[in-house]
mmCIF file of C-alpha atoms in Angstrom:
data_model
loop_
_atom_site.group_PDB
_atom_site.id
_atom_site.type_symbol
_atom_site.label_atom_id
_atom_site.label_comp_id
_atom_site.label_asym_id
_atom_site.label_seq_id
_atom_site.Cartn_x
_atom_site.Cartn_y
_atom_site.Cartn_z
ATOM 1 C CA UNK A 1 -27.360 18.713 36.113
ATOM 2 C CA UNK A 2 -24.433 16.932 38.250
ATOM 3 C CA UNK A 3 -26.967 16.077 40.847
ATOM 4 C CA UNK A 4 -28.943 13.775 38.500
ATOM 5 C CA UNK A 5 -26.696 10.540 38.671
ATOM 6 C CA UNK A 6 -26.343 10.636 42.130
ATOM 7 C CA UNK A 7 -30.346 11.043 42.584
ATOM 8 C CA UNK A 8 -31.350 8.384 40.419
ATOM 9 C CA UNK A 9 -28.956 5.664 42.387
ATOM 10 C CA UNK A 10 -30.218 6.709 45.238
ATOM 11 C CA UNK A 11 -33.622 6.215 43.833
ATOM 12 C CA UNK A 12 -32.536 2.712 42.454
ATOM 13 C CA UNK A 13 -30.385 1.502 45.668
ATOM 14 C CA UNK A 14 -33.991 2.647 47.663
ATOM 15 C CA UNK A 15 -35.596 0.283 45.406
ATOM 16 C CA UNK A 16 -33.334 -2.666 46.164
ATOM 17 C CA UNK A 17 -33.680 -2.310 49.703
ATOM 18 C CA UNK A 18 -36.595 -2.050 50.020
ATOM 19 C CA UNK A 19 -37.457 0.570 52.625
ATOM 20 C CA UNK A 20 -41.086 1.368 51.652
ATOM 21 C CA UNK A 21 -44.100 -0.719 51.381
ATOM 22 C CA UNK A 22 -44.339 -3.717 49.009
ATOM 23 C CA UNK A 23 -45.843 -3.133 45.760
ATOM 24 C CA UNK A 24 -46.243 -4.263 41.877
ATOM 25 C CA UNK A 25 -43.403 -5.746 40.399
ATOM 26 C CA UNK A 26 -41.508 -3.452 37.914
ATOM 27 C CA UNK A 27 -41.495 -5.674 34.491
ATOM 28 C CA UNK A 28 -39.172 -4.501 31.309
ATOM 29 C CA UNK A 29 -39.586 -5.711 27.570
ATOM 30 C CA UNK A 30 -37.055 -5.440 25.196
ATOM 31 C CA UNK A 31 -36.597 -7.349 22.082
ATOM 32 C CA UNK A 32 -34.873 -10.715 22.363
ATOM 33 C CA UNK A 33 -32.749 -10.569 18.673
ATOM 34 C CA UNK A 34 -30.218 -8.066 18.258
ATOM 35 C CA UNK A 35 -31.250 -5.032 15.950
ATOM 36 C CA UNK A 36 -29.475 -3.230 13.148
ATOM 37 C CA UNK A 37 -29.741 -0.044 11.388
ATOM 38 C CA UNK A 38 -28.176 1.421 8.527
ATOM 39 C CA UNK A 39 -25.500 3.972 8.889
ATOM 40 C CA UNK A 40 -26.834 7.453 8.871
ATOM 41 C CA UNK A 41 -29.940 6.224 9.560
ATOM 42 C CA UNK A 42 -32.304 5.793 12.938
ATOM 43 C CA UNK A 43 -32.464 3.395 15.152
ATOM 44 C CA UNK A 44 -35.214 2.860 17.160
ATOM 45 C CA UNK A 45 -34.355 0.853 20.149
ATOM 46 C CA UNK A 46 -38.124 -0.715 21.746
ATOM 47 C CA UNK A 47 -38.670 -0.361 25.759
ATOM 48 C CA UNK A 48 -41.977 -1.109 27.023
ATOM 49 C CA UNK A 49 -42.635 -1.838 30.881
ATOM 50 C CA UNK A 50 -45.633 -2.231 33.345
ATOM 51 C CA UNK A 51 -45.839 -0.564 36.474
ATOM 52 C CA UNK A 52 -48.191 1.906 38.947
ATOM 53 C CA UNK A 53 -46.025 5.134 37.914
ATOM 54 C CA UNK A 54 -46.028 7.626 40.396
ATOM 55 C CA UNK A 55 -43.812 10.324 41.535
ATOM 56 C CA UNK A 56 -40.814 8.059 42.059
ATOM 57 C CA UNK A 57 -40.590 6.607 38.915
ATOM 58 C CA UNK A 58 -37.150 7.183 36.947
ATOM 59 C CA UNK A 59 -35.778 5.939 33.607
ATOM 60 C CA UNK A 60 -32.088 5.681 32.496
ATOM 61 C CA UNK A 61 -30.581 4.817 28.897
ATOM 62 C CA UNK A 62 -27.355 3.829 28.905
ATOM 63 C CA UNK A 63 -24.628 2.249 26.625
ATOM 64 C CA UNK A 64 -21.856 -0.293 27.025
ATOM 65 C CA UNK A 65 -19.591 -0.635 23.953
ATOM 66 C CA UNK A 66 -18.934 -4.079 22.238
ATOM 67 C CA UNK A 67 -16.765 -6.279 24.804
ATOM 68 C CA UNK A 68 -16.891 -4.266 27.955
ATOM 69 C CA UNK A 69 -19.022 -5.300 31.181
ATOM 70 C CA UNK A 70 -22.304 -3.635 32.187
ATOM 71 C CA UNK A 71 -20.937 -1.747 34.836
ATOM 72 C CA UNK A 72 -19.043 0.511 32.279
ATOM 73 C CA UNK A 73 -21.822 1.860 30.801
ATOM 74 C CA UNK A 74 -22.135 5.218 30.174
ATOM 75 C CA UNK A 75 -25.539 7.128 30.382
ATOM 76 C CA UNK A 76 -27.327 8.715 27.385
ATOM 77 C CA UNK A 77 -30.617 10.055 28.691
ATOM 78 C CA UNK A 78 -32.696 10.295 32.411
ATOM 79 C CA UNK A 79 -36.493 10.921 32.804
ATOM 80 C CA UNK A 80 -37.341 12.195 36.290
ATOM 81 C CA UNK A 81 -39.604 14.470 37.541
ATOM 82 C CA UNK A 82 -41.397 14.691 35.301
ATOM 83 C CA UNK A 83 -38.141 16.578 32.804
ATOM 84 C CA UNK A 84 -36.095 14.733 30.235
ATOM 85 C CA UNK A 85 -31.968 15.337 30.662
ATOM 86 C CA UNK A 86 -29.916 14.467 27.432
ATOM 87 C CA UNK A 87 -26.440 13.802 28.417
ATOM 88 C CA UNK A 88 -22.630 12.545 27.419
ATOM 89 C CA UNK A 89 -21.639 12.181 23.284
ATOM 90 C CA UNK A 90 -25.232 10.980 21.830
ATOM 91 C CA UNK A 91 -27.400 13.518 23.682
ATOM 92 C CA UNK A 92 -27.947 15.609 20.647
ATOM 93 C CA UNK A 93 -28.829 12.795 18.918
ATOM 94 C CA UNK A 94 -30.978 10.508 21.379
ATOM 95 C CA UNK A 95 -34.266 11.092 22.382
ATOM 96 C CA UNK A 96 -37.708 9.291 23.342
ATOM 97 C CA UNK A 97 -40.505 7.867 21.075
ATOM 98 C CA UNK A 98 -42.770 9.052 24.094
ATOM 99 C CA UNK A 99 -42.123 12.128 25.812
ATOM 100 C CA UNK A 100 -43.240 11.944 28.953
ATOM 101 C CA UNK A 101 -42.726 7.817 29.261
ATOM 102 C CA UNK A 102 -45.276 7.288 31.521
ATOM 103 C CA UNK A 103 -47.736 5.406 29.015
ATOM 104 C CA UNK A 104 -45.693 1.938 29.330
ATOM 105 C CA UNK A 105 -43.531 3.142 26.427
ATOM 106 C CA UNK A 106 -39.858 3.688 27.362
ATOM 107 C CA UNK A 107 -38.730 3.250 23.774
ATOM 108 C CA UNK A 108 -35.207 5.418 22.693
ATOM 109 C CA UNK A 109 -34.552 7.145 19.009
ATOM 110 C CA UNK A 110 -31.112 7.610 18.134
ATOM 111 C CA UNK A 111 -30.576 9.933 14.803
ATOM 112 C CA UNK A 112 -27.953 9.386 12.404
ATOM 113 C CA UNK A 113 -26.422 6.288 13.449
ATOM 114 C CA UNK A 114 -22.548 5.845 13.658
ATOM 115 C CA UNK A 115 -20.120 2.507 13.445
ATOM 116 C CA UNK A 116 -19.280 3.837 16.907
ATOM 117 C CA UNK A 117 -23.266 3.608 18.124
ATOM 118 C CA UNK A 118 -22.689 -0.126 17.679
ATOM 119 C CA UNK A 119 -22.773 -1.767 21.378
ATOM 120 C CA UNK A 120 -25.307 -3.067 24.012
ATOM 121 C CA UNK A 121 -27.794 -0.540 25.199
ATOM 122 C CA UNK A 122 -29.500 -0.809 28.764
ATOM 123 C CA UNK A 123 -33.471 0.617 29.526
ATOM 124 C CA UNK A 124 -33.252 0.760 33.199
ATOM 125 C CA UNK A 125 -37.225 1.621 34.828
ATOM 126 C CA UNK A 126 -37.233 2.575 38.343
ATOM 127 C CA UNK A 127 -40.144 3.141 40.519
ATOM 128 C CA UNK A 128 -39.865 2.420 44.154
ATOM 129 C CA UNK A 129 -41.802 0.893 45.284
ATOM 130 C CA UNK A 130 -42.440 -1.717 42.724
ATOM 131 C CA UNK A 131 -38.728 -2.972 43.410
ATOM 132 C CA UNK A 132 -39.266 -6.895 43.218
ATOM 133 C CA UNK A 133 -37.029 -6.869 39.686
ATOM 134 C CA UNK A 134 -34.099 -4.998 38.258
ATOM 135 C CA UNK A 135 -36.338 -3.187 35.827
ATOM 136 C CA UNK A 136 -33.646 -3.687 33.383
ATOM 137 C CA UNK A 137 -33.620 -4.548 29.102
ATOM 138 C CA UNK A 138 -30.669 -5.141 27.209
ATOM 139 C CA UNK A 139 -30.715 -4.650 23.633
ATOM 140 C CA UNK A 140 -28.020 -5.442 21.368
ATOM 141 C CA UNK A 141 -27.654 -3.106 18.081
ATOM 142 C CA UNK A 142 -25.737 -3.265 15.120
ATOM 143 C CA UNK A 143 -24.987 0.130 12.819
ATOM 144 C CA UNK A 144 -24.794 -1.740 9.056
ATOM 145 C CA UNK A 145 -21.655 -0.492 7.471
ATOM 146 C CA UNK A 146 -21.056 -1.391 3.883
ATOM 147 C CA UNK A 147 -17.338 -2.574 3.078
ATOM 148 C CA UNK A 148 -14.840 -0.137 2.358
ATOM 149 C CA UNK A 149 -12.726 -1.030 -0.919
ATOM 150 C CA UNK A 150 -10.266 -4.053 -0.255
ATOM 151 C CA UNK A 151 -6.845 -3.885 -0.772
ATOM 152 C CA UNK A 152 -5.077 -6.731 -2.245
ATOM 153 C CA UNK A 153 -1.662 -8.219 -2.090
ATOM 154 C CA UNK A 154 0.369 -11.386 -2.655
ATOM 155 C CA UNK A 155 3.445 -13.150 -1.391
ATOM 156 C CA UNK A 156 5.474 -15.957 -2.420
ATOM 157 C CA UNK A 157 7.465 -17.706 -4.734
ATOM 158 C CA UNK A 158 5.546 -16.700 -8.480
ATOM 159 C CA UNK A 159 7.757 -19.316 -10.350
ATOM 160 C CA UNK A 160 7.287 -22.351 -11.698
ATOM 161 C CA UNK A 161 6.421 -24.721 -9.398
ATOM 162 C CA UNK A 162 6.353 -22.337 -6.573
ATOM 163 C CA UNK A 163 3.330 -21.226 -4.026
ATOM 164 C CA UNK A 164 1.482 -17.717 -4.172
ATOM 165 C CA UNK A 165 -0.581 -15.995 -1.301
ATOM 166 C CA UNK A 166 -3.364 -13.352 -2.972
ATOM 167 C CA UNK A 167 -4.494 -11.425 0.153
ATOM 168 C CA UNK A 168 -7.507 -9.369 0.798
ATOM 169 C CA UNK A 169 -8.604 -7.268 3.174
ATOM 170 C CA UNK A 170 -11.205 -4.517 3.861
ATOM 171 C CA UNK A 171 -10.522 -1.801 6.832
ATOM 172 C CA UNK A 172 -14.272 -1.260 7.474
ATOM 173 C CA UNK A 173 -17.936 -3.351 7.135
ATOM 174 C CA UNK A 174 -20.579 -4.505 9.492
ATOM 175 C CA UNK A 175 -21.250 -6.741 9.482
ATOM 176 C CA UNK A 176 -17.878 -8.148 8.774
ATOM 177 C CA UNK A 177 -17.496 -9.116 4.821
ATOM 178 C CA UNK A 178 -16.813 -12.266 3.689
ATOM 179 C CA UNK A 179 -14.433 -12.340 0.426
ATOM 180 C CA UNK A 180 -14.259 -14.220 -2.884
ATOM 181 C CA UNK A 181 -11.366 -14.836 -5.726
ATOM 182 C CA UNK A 182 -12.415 -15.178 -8.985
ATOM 183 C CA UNK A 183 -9.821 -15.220 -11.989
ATOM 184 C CA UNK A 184 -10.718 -12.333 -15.027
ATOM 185 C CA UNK A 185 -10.065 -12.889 -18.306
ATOM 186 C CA UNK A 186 -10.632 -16.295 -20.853
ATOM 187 C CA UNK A 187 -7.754 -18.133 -19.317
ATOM 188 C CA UNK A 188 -8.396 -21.160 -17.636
ATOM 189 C CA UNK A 189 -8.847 -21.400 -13.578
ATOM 190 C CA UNK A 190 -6.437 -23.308 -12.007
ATOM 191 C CA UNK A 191 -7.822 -26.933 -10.755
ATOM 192 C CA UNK A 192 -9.595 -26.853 -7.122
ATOM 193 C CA UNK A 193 -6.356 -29.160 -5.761
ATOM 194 C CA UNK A 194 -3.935 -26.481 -6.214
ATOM 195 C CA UNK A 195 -6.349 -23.511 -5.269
ATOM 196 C CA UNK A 196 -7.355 -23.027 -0.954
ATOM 197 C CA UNK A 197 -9.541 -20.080 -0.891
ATOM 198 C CA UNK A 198 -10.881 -18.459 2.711
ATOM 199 C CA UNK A 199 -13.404 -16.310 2.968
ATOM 200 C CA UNK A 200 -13.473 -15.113 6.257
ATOM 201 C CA UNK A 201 -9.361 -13.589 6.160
ATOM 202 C CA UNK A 202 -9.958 -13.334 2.147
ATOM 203 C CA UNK A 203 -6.821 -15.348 1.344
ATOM 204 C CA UNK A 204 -6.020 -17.467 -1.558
ATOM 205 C CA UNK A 205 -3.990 -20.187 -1.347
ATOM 206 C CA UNK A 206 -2.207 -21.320 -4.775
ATOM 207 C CA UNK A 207 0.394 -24.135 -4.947
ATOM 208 C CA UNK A 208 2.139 -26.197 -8.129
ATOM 209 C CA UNK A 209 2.296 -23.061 -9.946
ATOM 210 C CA UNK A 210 2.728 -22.694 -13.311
ATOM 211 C CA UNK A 211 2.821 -20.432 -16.677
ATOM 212 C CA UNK A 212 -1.291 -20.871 -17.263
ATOM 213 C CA UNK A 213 -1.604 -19.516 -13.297
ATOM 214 C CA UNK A 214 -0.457 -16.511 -14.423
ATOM 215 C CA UNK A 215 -3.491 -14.058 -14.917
ATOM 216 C CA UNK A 216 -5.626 -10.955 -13.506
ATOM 217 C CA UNK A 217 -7.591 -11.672 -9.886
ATOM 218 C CA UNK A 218 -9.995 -10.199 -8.239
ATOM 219 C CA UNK A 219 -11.205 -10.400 -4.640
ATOM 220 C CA UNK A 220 -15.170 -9.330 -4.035
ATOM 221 C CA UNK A 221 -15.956 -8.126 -0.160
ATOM 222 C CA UNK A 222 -19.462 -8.493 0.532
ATOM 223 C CA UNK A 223 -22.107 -7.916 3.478
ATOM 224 C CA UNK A 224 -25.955 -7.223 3.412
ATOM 225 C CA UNK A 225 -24.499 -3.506 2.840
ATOM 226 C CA UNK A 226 -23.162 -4.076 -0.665
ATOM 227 C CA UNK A 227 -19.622 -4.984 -2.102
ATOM 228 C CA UNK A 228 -16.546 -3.600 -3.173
ATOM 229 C CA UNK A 229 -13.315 -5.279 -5.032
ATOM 230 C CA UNK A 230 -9.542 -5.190 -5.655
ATOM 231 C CA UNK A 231 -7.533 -6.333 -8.731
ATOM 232 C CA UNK A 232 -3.934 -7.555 -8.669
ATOM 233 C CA UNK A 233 -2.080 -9.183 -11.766
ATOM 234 C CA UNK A 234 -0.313 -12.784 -11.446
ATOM 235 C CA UNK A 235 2.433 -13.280 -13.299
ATOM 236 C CA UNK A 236 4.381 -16.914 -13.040
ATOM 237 C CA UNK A 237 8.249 -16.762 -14.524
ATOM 238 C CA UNK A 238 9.807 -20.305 -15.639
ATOM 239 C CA UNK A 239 13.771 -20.038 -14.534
ATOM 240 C CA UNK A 240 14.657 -22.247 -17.404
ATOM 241 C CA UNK A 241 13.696 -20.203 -19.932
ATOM 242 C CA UNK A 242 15.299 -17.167 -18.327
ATOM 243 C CA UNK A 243 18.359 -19.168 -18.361
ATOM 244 C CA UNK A 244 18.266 -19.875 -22.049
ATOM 245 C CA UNK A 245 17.052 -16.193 -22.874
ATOM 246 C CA UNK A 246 20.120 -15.073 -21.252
ATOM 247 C CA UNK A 247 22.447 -17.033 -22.891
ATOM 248 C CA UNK A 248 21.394 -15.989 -26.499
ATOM 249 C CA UNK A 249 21.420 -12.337 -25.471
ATOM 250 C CA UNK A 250 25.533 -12.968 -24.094
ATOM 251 C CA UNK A 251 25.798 -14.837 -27.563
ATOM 252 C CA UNK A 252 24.183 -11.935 -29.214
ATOM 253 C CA UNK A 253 26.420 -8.870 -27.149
ATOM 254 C CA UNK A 254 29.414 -10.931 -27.917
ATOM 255 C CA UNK A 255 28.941 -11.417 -31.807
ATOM 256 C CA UNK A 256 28.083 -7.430 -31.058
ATOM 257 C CA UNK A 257 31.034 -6.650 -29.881
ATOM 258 C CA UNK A 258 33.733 -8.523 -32.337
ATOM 259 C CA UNK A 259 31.949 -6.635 -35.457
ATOM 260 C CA UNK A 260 32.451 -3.675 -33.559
ATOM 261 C CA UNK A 261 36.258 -4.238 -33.410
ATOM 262 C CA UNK A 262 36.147 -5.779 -36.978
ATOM 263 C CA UNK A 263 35.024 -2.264 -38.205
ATOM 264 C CA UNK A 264 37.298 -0.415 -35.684
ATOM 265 C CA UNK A 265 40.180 -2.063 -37.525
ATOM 266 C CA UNK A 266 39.405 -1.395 -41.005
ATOM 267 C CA UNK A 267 38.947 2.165 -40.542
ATOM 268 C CA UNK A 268 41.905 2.365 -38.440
ATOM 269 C CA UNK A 269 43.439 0.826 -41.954
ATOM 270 C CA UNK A 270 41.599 3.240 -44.077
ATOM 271 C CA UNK A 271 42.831 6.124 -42.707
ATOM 272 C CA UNK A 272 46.533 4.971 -42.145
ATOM 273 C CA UNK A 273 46.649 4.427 -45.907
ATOM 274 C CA UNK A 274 45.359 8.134 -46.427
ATOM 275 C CA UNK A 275 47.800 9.826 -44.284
ATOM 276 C CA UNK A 276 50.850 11.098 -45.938
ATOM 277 C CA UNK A 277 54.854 10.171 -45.645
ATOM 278 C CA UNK A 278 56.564 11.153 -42.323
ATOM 279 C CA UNK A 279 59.638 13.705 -42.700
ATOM 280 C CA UNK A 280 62.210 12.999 -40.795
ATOM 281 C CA UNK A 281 63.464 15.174 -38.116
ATOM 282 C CA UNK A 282 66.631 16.253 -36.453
ATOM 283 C CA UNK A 283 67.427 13.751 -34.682
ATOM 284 C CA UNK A 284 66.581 11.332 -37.441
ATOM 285 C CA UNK A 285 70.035 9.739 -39.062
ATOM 286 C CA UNK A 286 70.151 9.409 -42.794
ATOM 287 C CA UNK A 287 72.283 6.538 -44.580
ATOM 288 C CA UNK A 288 73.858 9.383 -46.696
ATOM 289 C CA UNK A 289 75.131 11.734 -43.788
ATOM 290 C CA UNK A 290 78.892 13.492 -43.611
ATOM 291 C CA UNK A 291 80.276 13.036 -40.046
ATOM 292 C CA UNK A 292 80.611 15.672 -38.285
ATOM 293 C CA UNK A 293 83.448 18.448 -38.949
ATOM 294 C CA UNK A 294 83.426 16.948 -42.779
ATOM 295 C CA UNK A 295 81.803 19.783 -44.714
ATOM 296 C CA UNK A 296 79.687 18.579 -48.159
ATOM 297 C CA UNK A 297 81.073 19.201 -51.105
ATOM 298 C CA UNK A 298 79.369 18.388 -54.507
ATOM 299 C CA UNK A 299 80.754 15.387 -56.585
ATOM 300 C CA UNK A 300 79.788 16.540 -60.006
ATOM 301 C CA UNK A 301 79.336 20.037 -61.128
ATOM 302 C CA UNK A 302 77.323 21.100 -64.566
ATOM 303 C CA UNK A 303 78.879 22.779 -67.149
ATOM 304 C CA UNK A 304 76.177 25.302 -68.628
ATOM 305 C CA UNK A 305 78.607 26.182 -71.189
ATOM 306 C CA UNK A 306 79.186 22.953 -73.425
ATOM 307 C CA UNK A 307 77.170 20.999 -71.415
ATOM 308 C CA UNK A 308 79.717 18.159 -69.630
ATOM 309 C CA UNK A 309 80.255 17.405 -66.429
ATOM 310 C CA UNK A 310 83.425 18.616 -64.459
ATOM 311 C CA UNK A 311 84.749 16.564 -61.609
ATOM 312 C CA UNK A 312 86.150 18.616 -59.164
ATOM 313 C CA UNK A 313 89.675 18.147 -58.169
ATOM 314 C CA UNK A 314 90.037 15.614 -55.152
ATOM 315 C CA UNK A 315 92.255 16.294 -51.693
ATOM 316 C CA UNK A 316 94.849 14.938 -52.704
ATOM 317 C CA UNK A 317 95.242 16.698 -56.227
ATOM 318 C CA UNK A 318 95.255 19.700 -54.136
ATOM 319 C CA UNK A 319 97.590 18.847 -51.791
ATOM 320 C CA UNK A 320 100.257 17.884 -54.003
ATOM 321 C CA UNK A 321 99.719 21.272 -56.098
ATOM 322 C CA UNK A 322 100.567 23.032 -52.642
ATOM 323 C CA UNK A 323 103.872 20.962 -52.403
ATOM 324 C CA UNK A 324 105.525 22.240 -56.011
ATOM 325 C CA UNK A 325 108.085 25.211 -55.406
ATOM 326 C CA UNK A 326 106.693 28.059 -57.390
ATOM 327 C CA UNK A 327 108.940 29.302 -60.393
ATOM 328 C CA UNK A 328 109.955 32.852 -60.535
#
């Protein structure tokens, strides 16, 4: 299998040299407008030609992927000698409308269709020695992808007066979507002068916002394929009012907080009034306290038999009874 390449360029390089005898002209058809094909469907990619086939004749199907030069192709099938020879990543998948090719028809099948089978494809016909043109077709095909669901975002100042960017984006779809705001809901649509809408990066633009921009948007991707969408919700603040909101709440905390201490107080009040009298301790000094070394000594004693008070005798009394000379 190795050997095949290197056989068929010698085959083609013997055709542009032209070693042999002169013959018919090799001539290739391919369709001028680019094709497309669903994905997971297959493509059918038409190759005609005219020439005297004989034993040297030789065809090659390559592929060059979207932006890169012919001379990167990469092969996906070669007819020669008669035998067919699949090769590289589509060869389970590519084969040939007309097997052998030797009717005219050089035409290629390719099953199942992949985003990656998008690219150019090249039907190269060889057959020295009709070598008086490349024998070469280019066909362009495109593998129809619907869009994958968008995702949306915004940026910006959403205040009043400010400028919003809604964003919207979809990571796959061929051909590429195109993208459309539209505004949900009964509210009314901001005026075309302060709305800038592209659909080709599926941003919207809004300026000179205000509290009736606020609302729910949704962005629509579409291609031939279908569409899918993405919702986000607008919402547009006015810093005035925030301003005034917040100085009724710190009214509000503060009134809060003084009938909080109000009723603090009165039940501190309450339950002063319901505790009872302090004693006093030791330490405590009473108006009616004897210094110290003084005993106490009652001023009045009760007579339980006739019911009068006695006066005890004072210091003195008893000092000058301890004075008289006692009488024998």
């Amino acid at each position: 299998m190795t050997w095949l390449p290197g056989r068929f360029l010698c085959r083609f390089l013997l055709g542009w040299v032209g070693l042999s005898v002169p013959g018919l002209a090799v001539e290739v058809k391919v369709p001028s407008e680019p094709l497309s094909a669903p994905v997971g469907k297959t493509a059918e990619l038409a190759c005609s030609y005219s020439t005297s086939v004989g034993d040297n004749f030789a065809l090659e199907w390559s592929f060059v992927q979207p932006g890169r030069p012919v001379s990167t192709s990469q092969p996906i099938l070669y007819f020669t000698n008669g035998q067919l020879y699949p090769t590289g990543s589509k060869a389970e998948r590519a084969s040939l409308l007309q097997n052998p090719p030797t009717g005219g028809v050089a035409t290629l099948k390719l099953t199942d269709v992949r985003p990656l089978d998008t690219g150019t494809y090249l039907c190269h016909v060889n057959n020295p020695p009709d070598f008086y043109t490349n024998g070469l077709g280019l066909i362009n095909l495109t593998v129809l992808v619907p869009p994958s669901r968008p995702s949306c975002s915004q940026s910006g100042q959403t205040s009043v007066g400010g400028s919003a960017a809604l964003r919207c984006s979809s990571s796959t779809g061929a051909p590429k979507p195109v993208y459309n705001w539209i505004r949900l809901g009964a509210s009314p649509t901001p005026s075309p002068g302060s709305m800038v809408q592209d659909e080709v990066s599926g941003q919207l633009i809004l300026t000179n916002l205000s509290l009736a921009s606020s609302g729910t948007y949704r962005c629509v991707a579409t291609n031939q394929m279908g569409s899918a969408s993405c919702e986000l919700t607008l919402s547009v603040t006015d810093p005035s009012k925030g301003r005034v909101a917040g100085t009724v709440i710190g009214v509000l905390l503060g009134v809060l907080f003084l009938s909080v201490a109000v009723l603090c107080l009165i039940r501190l009040q309450k339950e002063r009034r319901k505790r009872p009298k302090e004693t006093f301790g030791g330490s405590d000094l009473r108006e009616d306290a004897m210094a110290p070394g003084v005993s106490e000594q009652p001023s009045e004693r009760a007579d339980s038999s006739n019911g009068l008070l006695e006066r005890p005798p004072s210091a003195s009394t008893l000092t000058t009874k301890s004075k008289l000379p006692m009488v024998v």
